Amino acid sequence: MTDCETRAAGRLGAPGPSGALRRAAPALLGYAAVRALGLLALALWSAARDKSAYTLLTARWDSLWYTRVAELGYGYEVRLPNGDVHSNLAFFPLLPWLERLGAAVSPLSYADAGFVVSLLASLAAAWGIFAVADHVYGPRAGVCAVLLWAVLPVGVVQSMAYSESLFTALAAWSLYAVLTGRWVTAGTLAALAGLTRPVGLAVAAAVWAAAITAYVRDRREGGTDGGRGVRRVLGMLFAPLGAAGYVLWVGHRTGKGPFGYLDVQAGWRNGFDGGAAFARFVAGKFTSFPAALAGVGLIVAVALLAWLCVVCVRQRQPLPLLVYAGIVTLLALCASSYFGSKPRLLLPAFPLLFPLAVALARLRTARSAAVVCGVAVVSAVYGAFWLNGSGPP
């Protein structure tokens, strides 16, 4: 990432907000169409099973924990018969804050506000993904990257009252700010991402990696950066404040110091074990049939992720994108959390889609559209099936 600011400087005459929106319009319209298809499939599938699609999107699993925080604040916990303690301190505060704000200024309930926040955040995330991909590879690849993010098998999570869409939006725009040399903006957005999910530290790490690289380059070239250097330092200082501040607050509230948040996560059986638990989980699939088929699928999926990581490096993606996607992927795969949640934990790792987006952009428009439409239908059906079944924990 030695040329981020050079690229930014080279894009003279960059369009203003209205021009940027017009440039991103094809990606946003395509994204909205894919998500609408997914929601339609979910509504039809849920109705056939006598379930409420809206309840599935807003009032199950983590959505309930977020709305409880919004309504009652922190301090609620559930003690399970096996001794585990599920505390709502595990959930970062930005989404509940926005839910509380939405409920305060409108007739919406906390759950309704969470749904609206996620819908708006998913569009902001799509725009941010387009902006990053457009900056690095051009507008055609940007549109393809957004559509690929939309048609991910667990893309329905983007429309749920979960924090994935909000986090991805903040992360994408922070990375774009880094790529275009807007250091204070990048640090501020990274801090907000850190208030959204624990993996917000990946955004902060990307800001730091880019800033240190830029500083070393300036020193090597013997130049003086003046005010830009001050803004860069401010961005570095702001970036980790969100995640670090919340973790320290949890430690203070629990009386267990800086590592109190780790104890909270341990109550949910969440931790970082380098992937040992996940490896045992995959190996356990091969003890019976047809579970072995699922084991093969998991191995193929992990191999695909590894291959995409390698291709991203070989394509010389800017350093902040590599750092961010690498940390998100590492934390998702190497955490000892509920294994069914790993696909949605990987949703924010959108730079991994860029090699596929570049390949898709090279196809003729009719062929690439046919590919996206076909995958969108499969994704919509799978999302409806998944959410009516085990769904995201």
GROMACS .gro file of C-alpha atoms in nm:
model
  393
    1MET     CA    1   0.000   0.000   0.000
    2THR     CA    2   0.276   0.242  -0.079
    3ASP     CA    3   0.070   0.431  -0.334
    4CYS     CA    4  -0.261   0.501  -0.159
    5GLU     CA    5  -0.212   0.872  -0.140
    6THR     CA    6  -0.056   0.878  -0.487
    7ARG     CA    7  -0.370   0.718  -0.625
    8ALA     CA    8  -0.583   0.965  -0.435
    9ALA     CA    9  -0.386   1.255  -0.573
   10GLY     CA   10  -0.407   1.108  -0.922
   11ARG     CA   11  -0.786   1.113  -0.922
   12LEU     CA   12  -0.818   1.482  -0.991
   13GLY     CA   13  -1.162   1.615  -1.044
   14ALA     CA   14  -1.325   1.344  -0.838
   15PRO     CA   15  -1.705   1.380  -0.842
   16GLY     CA   16  -1.890   1.537  -0.551
   17PRO     CA   17  -2.149   1.349  -0.345
   18SER     CA   18  -2.417   1.369  -0.614
   19GLY     CA   19  -2.174   1.260  -0.883
   20ALA     CA   20  -2.045   0.977  -0.663
   21LEU     CA   21  -2.402   0.860  -0.605
   22ARG     CA   22  -2.472   0.860  -0.979
   23ARG     CA   23  -2.154   0.661  -1.035
   24ALA     CA   24  -2.259   0.406  -0.772
   25ALA     CA   25  -2.624   0.394  -0.882
   26PRO     CA   26  -2.595   0.074  -1.093
   27ALA     CA   27  -2.435  -0.108  -0.801
   28LEU     CA   28  -2.693   0.018  -0.552
   29LEU     CA   29  -2.988  -0.063  -0.778
   30GLY     CA   30  -2.850  -0.411  -0.841
   31TYR     CA   31  -2.792  -0.462  -0.470
   32ALA     CA   32  -3.146  -0.349  -0.385
   33ALA     CA   33  -3.289  -0.586  -0.646
   34VAL     CA   34  -3.097  -0.884  -0.506
   35ARG     CA   35  -3.200  -0.808  -0.151
   36ALA     CA   36  -3.563  -0.758  -0.257
   37LEU     CA   37  -3.554  -1.100  -0.422
   38GLY     CA   38  -3.413  -1.251  -0.104
   39LEU     CA   39  -3.681  -1.090   0.112
   40LEU     CA   40  -3.956  -1.204  -0.126
   41ALA     CA   41  -3.828  -1.561  -0.114
   42LEU     CA   42  -3.813  -1.541   0.265
   43ALA     CA   43  -4.169  -1.408   0.287
   44LEU     CA   44  -4.307  -1.683   0.063
   45TRP     CA   45  -4.113  -1.962   0.237
   46SER     CA   46  -4.207  -1.836   0.583
   47ALA     CA   47  -4.575  -1.806   0.488
   48ALA     CA   48  -4.573  -2.165   0.362
   49ARG     CA   49  -4.439  -2.272   0.703
   50ASP     CA   50  -4.682  -2.048   0.892
   51LYS     CA   51  -4.402  -1.829   1.024
   52SER     CA   52  -4.351  -1.454   1.021
   53ALA     CA   53  -4.064  -1.345   0.799
   54TYR     CA   54  -4.049  -1.012   0.982
   55THR     CA   55  -4.012  -1.188   1.316
   56LEU     CA   56  -3.727  -1.394   1.175
   57LEU     CA   57  -3.555  -1.073   1.066
   58THR     CA   58  -3.611  -0.867   1.378
   59ALA     CA   59  -3.696  -1.074   1.683
   60ARG     CA   60  -3.482  -1.385   1.704
   61TRP     CA   61  -3.131  -1.474   1.819
   62ASP     CA   62  -2.899  -1.176   1.856
   63SER     CA   63  -3.171  -0.933   1.747
   64LEU     CA   64  -3.344  -0.990   2.079
   65TRP     CA   65  -3.026  -0.919   2.273
   66TYR     CA   66  -2.969  -0.594   2.086
   67THR     CA   67  -3.326  -0.471   2.145
   68ARG     CA   68  -3.302  -0.562   2.514
   69VAL     CA   69  -2.987  -0.350   2.543
   70ALA     CA   70  -3.163  -0.065   2.361
   71GLU     CA   71  -3.464  -0.085   2.590
   72LEU     CA   72  -3.315  -0.167   2.930
   73GLY     CA   73  -2.942  -0.106   2.900
   74TYR     CA   74  -2.668  -0.341   3.010
   75GLY     CA   75  -2.678  -0.581   3.303
   76TYR     CA   76  -2.908  -0.857   3.180
   77GLU     CA   77  -2.775  -1.213   3.182
   78VAL     CA   78  -2.901  -1.568   3.152
   79ARG     CA   79  -2.755  -1.851   3.359
   80LEU     CA   80  -2.777  -2.187   3.186
   81PRO     CA   81  -2.807  -2.525   3.361
   82ASN     CA   82  -2.451  -2.616   3.256
   83GLY     CA   83  -2.314  -2.312   3.438
   84ASP     CA   84  -2.258  -2.088   3.136
   85VAL     CA   85  -2.353  -1.722   3.181
   86HIS     CA   86  -2.481  -1.535   2.877
   87SER     CA   87  -2.443  -1.162   2.949
   88ASN     CA   88  -2.559  -0.884   2.719
   89LEU     CA   89  -2.225  -0.714   2.783
   90ALA     CA   90  -2.099  -0.932   2.497
   91PHE     CA   91  -2.291  -0.709   2.252
   92PHE     CA   92  -2.126  -0.385   2.146
   93PRO     CA   93  -2.336  -0.070   2.188
   94LEU     CA   94  -2.361   0.122   1.859
   95LEU     CA   95  -2.653  -0.071   1.709
   96PRO     CA   96  -2.857  -0.057   2.034
   97TRP     CA   97  -2.784   0.316   2.058
   98LEU     CA   98  -2.920   0.367   1.707
   99GLU     CA   99  -3.222   0.151   1.788
  100ARG     CA  100  -3.291   0.364   2.095
  101LEU     CA  101  -3.251   0.681   1.890
  102GLY     CA  102  -3.486   0.552   1.620
  103ALA     CA  103  -3.749   0.460   1.877
  104ALA     CA  104  -3.714   0.799   2.048
  105VAL     CA  105  -3.764   1.012   1.735
  106SER     CA  106  -4.026   0.797   1.561
  107PRO     CA  107  -4.319   0.566   1.638
  108LEU     CA  108  -4.099   0.265   1.563
  109SER     CA  109  -4.034  -0.004   1.820
  110TYR     CA  110  -3.676  -0.094   1.907
  111ALA     CA  111  -3.697  -0.398   1.679
  112ASP     CA  112  -3.844  -0.190   1.396
  113ALA     CA  113  -3.567   0.066   1.438
  114GLY     CA  114  -3.307  -0.210   1.423
  115PHE     CA  115  -3.456  -0.336   1.098
  116VAL     CA  116  -3.451   0.014   0.946
  117VAL     CA  117  -3.094   0.072   1.061
  118SER     CA  118  -2.985  -0.254   0.900
  119LEU     CA  119  -3.161  -0.176   0.573
  120LEU     CA  120  -3.004   0.169   0.549
  121ALA     CA  121  -2.666   0.039   0.666
  122SER     CA  122  -2.672  -0.239   0.407
  123LEU     CA  123  -2.714   0.022   0.131
  124ALA     CA  124  -2.435   0.229   0.284
  125ALA     CA  125  -2.219  -0.084   0.297
  126ALA     CA  126  -2.293  -0.161  -0.068
  127TRP     CA  127  -2.196   0.193  -0.162
  128GLY     CA  128  -1.878   0.172   0.044
  129ILE     CA  129  -1.780  -0.160  -0.113
  130PHE     CA  130  -1.837  -0.008  -0.456
  131ALA     CA  131  -1.628   0.296  -0.365
  132VAL     CA  132  -1.334   0.081  -0.252
  133ALA     CA  133  -1.347  -0.157  -0.549
  134ASP     CA  134  -1.399   0.130  -0.794
  135HIS     CA  135  -1.096   0.310  -0.651
  136VAL     CA  136  -0.873   0.004  -0.686
  137TYR     CA  137  -1.010  -0.175  -0.995
  138GLY     CA  138  -1.261   0.054  -1.167
  139PRO     CA  139  -1.641   0.095  -1.172
  140ARG     CA  140  -1.727  -0.230  -1.351
  141ALA     CA  141  -1.543  -0.436  -1.091
  142GLY     CA  142  -1.706  -0.220  -0.824
  143VAL     CA  143  -2.054  -0.314  -0.943
  144CYS     CA  144  -1.957  -0.682  -0.957
  145ALA     CA  145  -1.810  -0.670  -0.605
  146VAL     CA  146  -2.134  -0.528  -0.465
  147LEU     CA  147  -2.346  -0.787  -0.643
  148LEU     CA  148  -2.123  -1.070  -0.522
  149TRP     CA  149  -2.155  -0.943  -0.166
  150ALA     CA  150  -2.532  -0.931  -0.210
  151VAL     CA  151  -2.560  -1.290  -0.339
  152LEU     CA  152  -2.352  -1.453  -0.067
  153PRO     CA  153  -2.535  -1.761   0.066
  154VAL     CA  154  -2.592  -1.591   0.403
  155GLY     CA  155  -2.665  -1.252   0.247
  156VAL     CA  156  -3.004  -1.248   0.417
  157VAL     CA  157  -2.820  -1.146   0.735
  158GLN     CA  158  -2.762  -0.810   0.566
  159SER     CA  159  -3.135  -0.743   0.606
  160MET     CA  160  -3.162  -0.862   0.967
  161ALA     CA  161  -3.155  -0.646   1.280
  162TYR     CA  162  -2.796  -0.762   1.331
  163SER     CA  163  -2.478  -0.554   1.337
  164GLU     CA  164  -2.306  -0.703   1.029
  165SER     CA  165  -2.441  -0.446   0.781
  166LEU     CA  166  -2.368  -0.151   1.009
  167PHE     CA  167  -2.016  -0.276   1.075
  168THR     CA  168  -1.945  -0.343   0.707
  169ALA     CA  169  -2.062   0.005   0.612
  170LEU     CA  170  -1.834   0.171   0.866
  171ALA     CA  171  -1.541  -0.055   0.775
  172ALA     CA  172  -1.580  -0.002   0.400
  173TRP     CA  173  -1.597   0.375   0.424
  174SER     CA  174  -1.307   0.384   0.671
  175LEU     CA  175  -1.097   0.184   0.427
  176TYR     CA  176  -1.201   0.413   0.143
  177ALA     CA  177  -1.097   0.712   0.352
  178VAL     CA  178  -0.759   0.547   0.409
  179LEU     CA  179  -0.714   0.482   0.038
  180THR     CA  180  -0.793   0.845  -0.043
  181GLY     CA  181  -0.575   0.993   0.233
  182ARG     CA  182  -0.857   1.116   0.460
  183TRP     CA  183  -0.693   1.007   0.784
  184VAL     CA  184  -0.916   1.173   1.044
  185THR     CA  185  -1.228   1.044   0.870
  186ALA     CA  186  -1.074   0.698   0.851
  187GLY     CA  187  -0.989   0.699   1.222
  188THR     CA  188  -1.333   0.826   1.324
  189LEU     CA  189  -1.515   0.563   1.120
  190ALA     CA  190  -1.279   0.296   1.255
  191ALA     CA  191  -1.365   0.405   1.610
  192LEU     CA  192  -1.737   0.373   1.530
  193ALA     CA  193  -1.676   0.029   1.378
  194GLY     CA  194  -1.503  -0.061   1.702
  195LEU     CA  195  -1.821   0.030   1.889
  196THR     CA  196  -2.017  -0.207   1.666
  197ARG     CA  197  -1.835  -0.540   1.681
  198PRO     CA  198  -1.518  -0.677   1.848
  199VAL     CA  199  -1.362  -0.727   1.505
  200GLY     CA  200  -1.359  -0.350   1.474
  201LEU     CA  201  -0.996  -0.380   1.577
  202ALA     CA  202  -0.935  -0.511   1.224
  203VAL     CA  203  -1.033  -0.169   1.088
  204ALA     CA  204  -0.807   0.005   1.338
  205ALA     CA  205  -0.520  -0.226   1.240
  206ALA     CA  206  -0.574  -0.139   0.873
  207VAL     CA  207  -0.559   0.233   0.952
  208TRP     CA  208  -0.240   0.187   1.153
  209ALA     CA  209  -0.076  -0.029   0.885
  210ALA     CA  210  -0.151   0.228   0.617
  211ALA     CA  211  -0.040   0.521   0.829
  212ILE     CA  212   0.289   0.360   0.933
  213THR     CA  213   0.364   0.263   0.573
  214ALA     CA  214   0.293   0.617   0.456
  215TYR     CA  215   0.517   0.759   0.729
  216VAL     CA  216   0.805   0.526   0.639
  217ARG     CA  217   0.767   0.616   0.273
  218ASP     CA  218   0.775   0.988   0.351
  219ARG     CA  219   1.086   0.946   0.563
  220ARG     CA  220   1.258   0.740   0.295
  221GLU     CA  221   1.180   0.999   0.029
  222GLY     CA  222   1.304   1.278   0.255
  223GLY     CA  223   0.982   1.476   0.223
  224THR     CA  224   0.791   1.668   0.486
  225ASP     CA  225   0.423   1.604   0.516
  226GLY     CA  226   0.325   1.903   0.735
  227GLY     CA  227  -0.042   1.900   0.824
  228ARG     CA  228  -0.095   1.565   0.658
  229GLY     CA  229   0.130   1.403   0.916
  230VAL     CA  230  -0.073   1.555   1.200
  231ARG     CA  231  -0.397   1.429   1.045
  232ARG     CA  232  -0.242   1.087   1.003
  233VAL     CA  233  -0.147   1.072   1.371
  234LEU     CA  234  -0.495   1.185   1.471
  235GLY     CA  235  -0.645   0.910   1.257
  236MET     CA  236  -0.421   0.654   1.425
  237LEU     CA  237  -0.520   0.780   1.769
  238PHE     CA  238  -0.893   0.779   1.693
  239ALA     CA  239  -0.905   0.437   1.524
  240PRO     CA  240  -0.885   0.202   1.827
  241LEU     CA  241  -1.084   0.420   2.068
  242GLY     CA  242  -1.421   0.256   2.006
  243ALA     CA  243  -1.327  -0.106   2.063
  244ALA     CA  244  -1.071  -0.031   2.334
  245GLY     CA  245  -1.308   0.204   2.515
  246TYR     CA  246  -1.592  -0.047   2.529
  247VAL     CA  247  -1.369  -0.336   2.633
  248LEU     CA  248  -1.218  -0.127   2.914
  249TRP     CA  249  -1.564  -0.014   3.023
  250VAL     CA  250  -1.682  -0.375   3.043
  251GLY     CA  251  -1.374  -0.461   3.248
  252HIS     CA  252  -1.449  -0.176   3.485
  253ARG     CA  253  -1.818  -0.271   3.514
  254THR     CA  254  -1.742  -0.635   3.585
  255GLY     CA  255  -1.458  -0.548   3.823
  256LYS     CA  256  -1.221  -0.777   3.635
  257GLY     CA  257  -0.997  -0.519   3.475
  258PRO     CA  258  -0.881  -0.507   3.113
  259PHE     CA  259  -0.961  -0.875   3.056
  260GLY     CA  260  -1.315  -0.860   3.187
  261TYR     CA  261  -1.459  -0.867   2.836
  262LEU     CA  262  -1.280  -1.195   2.768
  263ASP     CA  263  -1.455  -1.343   3.072
  264VAL     CA  264  -1.788  -1.224   2.934
  265GLN     CA  265  -1.715  -1.394   2.603
  266ALA     CA  266  -1.603  -1.707   2.783
  267GLY     CA  267  -1.950  -1.725   2.935
  268TRP     CA  268  -2.078  -1.764   2.579
  269ARG     CA  269  -1.802  -2.021   2.511
  270ASN     CA  270  -1.639  -1.775   2.274
  271GLY     CA  271  -1.263  -1.748   2.257
  272PHE     CA  272  -0.961  -1.767   2.029
  273ASP     CA  273  -0.795  -2.107   2.008
  274GLY     CA  274  -0.620  -2.082   1.672
  275GLY     CA  275  -0.889  -2.289   1.502
  276ALA     CA  276  -0.841  -2.604   1.709
  277ALA     CA  277  -1.209  -2.632   1.803
  278PHE     CA  278  -1.317  -2.570   1.444
  279ALA     CA  279  -1.076  -2.837   1.322
  280ARG     CA  280  -1.223  -3.086   1.571
  281PHE     CA  281  -1.573  -2.988   1.459
  282VAL     CA  282  -1.485  -3.055   1.094
  283ALA     CA  283  -1.311  -3.382   1.179
  284GLY     CA  284  -1.617  -3.494   1.373
  285LYS     CA  285  -1.822  -3.474   1.054
  286PHE     CA  286  -1.629  -3.769   0.910
  287THR     CA  287  -1.749  -4.012   1.172
  288SER     CA  288  -2.077  -4.077   0.993
  289PHE     CA  289  -2.254  -4.044   0.661
  290PRO     CA  290  -2.402  -3.819   0.519
  291ALA     CA  291  -2.240  -3.583   0.773
  292ALA     CA  292  -1.912  -3.652   0.594
  293LEU     CA  293  -2.046  -3.461   0.296
  294ALA     CA  294  -2.081  -3.155   0.518
  295GLY     CA  295  -1.722  -3.208   0.632
  296VAL     CA  296  -1.604  -3.211   0.272
  297GLY     CA  297  -1.801  -2.895   0.206
  298LEU     CA  298  -1.640  -2.720   0.502
  299ILE     CA  299  -1.292  -2.818   0.387
  300VAL     CA  300  -1.365  -2.691   0.036
  301ALA     CA  301  -1.498  -2.364   0.179
  302VAL     CA  302  -1.187  -2.308   0.392
  303ALA     CA  303  -0.964  -2.394   0.095
  304LEU     CA  304  -1.154  -2.141  -0.117
  305LEU     CA  305  -1.102  -1.874   0.147
  306ALA     CA  306  -0.730  -1.953   0.162
  307TRP     CA  307  -0.709  -1.937  -0.217
  308LEU     CA  308  -0.886  -1.600  -0.225
  309CYS     CA  309  -0.645  -1.466   0.037
  310VAL     CA  310  -0.350  -1.575  -0.176
  311VAL     CA  311  -0.499  -1.423  -0.491
  312CYS     CA  312  -0.563  -1.094  -0.309
  313VAL     CA  313  -0.195  -1.079  -0.218
  314ARG     CA  314  -0.084  -1.175  -0.569
  315GLN     CA  315  -0.308  -0.906  -0.717
  316ARG     CA  316  -0.128  -0.657  -0.491
  317GLN     CA  317  -0.433  -0.528  -0.315
  318PRO     CA  318  -0.357  -0.217  -0.107
  319LEU     CA  319  -0.213  -0.308   0.231
  320PRO     CA  320  -0.507  -0.184   0.442
  321LEU     CA  321  -0.744  -0.414   0.253
  322LEU     CA  322  -0.514  -0.711   0.305
  323VAL     CA  323  -0.471  -0.638   0.675
  324TYR     CA  324  -0.843  -0.584   0.731
  325ALA     CA  325  -0.965  -0.890   0.540
  326GLY     CA  326  -0.690  -1.107   0.683
  327ILE     CA  327  -0.775  -1.024   1.043
  328VAL     CA  328  -1.151  -1.062   0.989
  329THR     CA  329  -1.096  -1.402   0.828
  330LEU     CA  330  -0.848  -1.516   1.093
  331LEU     CA  331  -1.080  -1.421   1.380
  332ALA     CA  332  -1.380  -1.586   1.214
  333LEU     CA  333  -1.205  -1.916   1.145
  334CYS     CA  334  -0.991  -1.937   1.457
  335ALA     CA  335  -1.252  -1.846   1.716
  336SER     CA  336  -1.404  -2.121   1.925
  337SER     CA  337  -1.752  -1.972   1.893
  338TYR     CA  338  -2.063  -2.146   1.762
  339PHE     CA  339  -1.954  -2.293   1.430
  340GLY     CA  340  -2.278  -2.216   1.249
  341SER     CA  341  -2.207  -1.845   1.295
  342LYS     CA  342  -1.881  -1.848   1.099
  343PRO     CA  343  -2.037  -1.773   0.756
  344ARG     CA  344  -2.200  -1.455   0.885
  345LEU     CA  345  -1.883  -1.357   1.072
  346LEU     CA  346  -1.709  -1.361   0.734
  347LEU     CA  347  -1.965  -1.126   0.575
  348PRO     CA  348  -1.757  -0.811   0.647
  349ALA     CA  349  -1.449  -0.958   0.472
  350PHE     CA  350  -1.560  -0.810   0.139
  351PRO     CA  351  -1.208  -0.753  -0.007
  352LEU     CA  352  -1.187  -1.132  -0.050
  353LEU     CA  353  -1.454  -1.095  -0.319
  354PHE     CA  354  -1.247  -0.859  -0.531
  355PRO     CA  355  -1.059  -1.128  -0.729
  356LEU     CA  356  -1.393  -1.283  -0.824
  357ALA     CA  357  -1.533  -0.938  -0.904
  358VAL     CA  358  -1.242  -0.863  -1.136
  359ALA     CA  359  -1.291  -1.196  -1.314
  360LEU     CA  360  -1.666  -1.135  -1.345
  361ALA     CA  361  -1.609  -0.784  -1.476
  362ARG     CA  362  -1.404  -0.925  -1.764
  363LEU     CA  363  -1.701  -1.123  -1.895
  364ARG     CA  364  -1.948  -0.979  -2.139
  365THR     CA  365  -2.232  -0.796  -1.970
  366ALA     CA  366  -2.496  -1.051  -2.073
  367ARG     CA  367  -2.289  -1.339  -1.942
  368SER     CA  368  -2.199  -1.172  -1.611
  369ALA     CA  369  -2.564  -1.071  -1.563
  370ALA     CA  370  -2.675  -1.430  -1.622
  371VAL     CA  371  -2.423  -1.556  -1.366
  372VAL     CA  372  -2.532  -1.304  -1.103
  373CYS     CA  373  -2.903  -1.367  -1.163
  374GLY     CA  374  -2.858  -1.742  -1.134
  375VAL     CA  375  -2.658  -1.716  -0.813
  376ALA     CA  376  -2.905  -1.459  -0.674
  377VAL     CA  377  -3.194  -1.703  -0.713
  378VAL     CA  378  -3.000  -1.982  -0.542
  379SER     CA  379  -2.893  -1.744  -0.263
  380ALA     CA  380  -3.251  -1.622  -0.210
  381VAL     CA  381  -3.384  -1.975  -0.180
  382TYR     CA  382  -3.102  -2.084   0.048
  383GLY     CA  383  -3.144  -1.776   0.268
  384ALA     CA  384  -3.515  -1.846   0.310
  385PHE     CA  385  -3.446  -2.211   0.392
  386TRP     CA  386  -3.163  -2.127   0.631
  387LEU     CA  387  -3.349  -1.858   0.822
  388ASN     CA  388  -3.653  -2.083   0.864
  389GLY     CA  389  -3.426  -2.357   0.995
  390SER     CA  390  -3.112  -2.329   1.205
  391GLY     CA  391  -3.040  -1.976   1.094
  392PRO     CA  392  -2.774  -1.750   1.243
  393PRO     CA  393  -2.716  -1.798   1.617
   0.00000   0.00000   0.00000
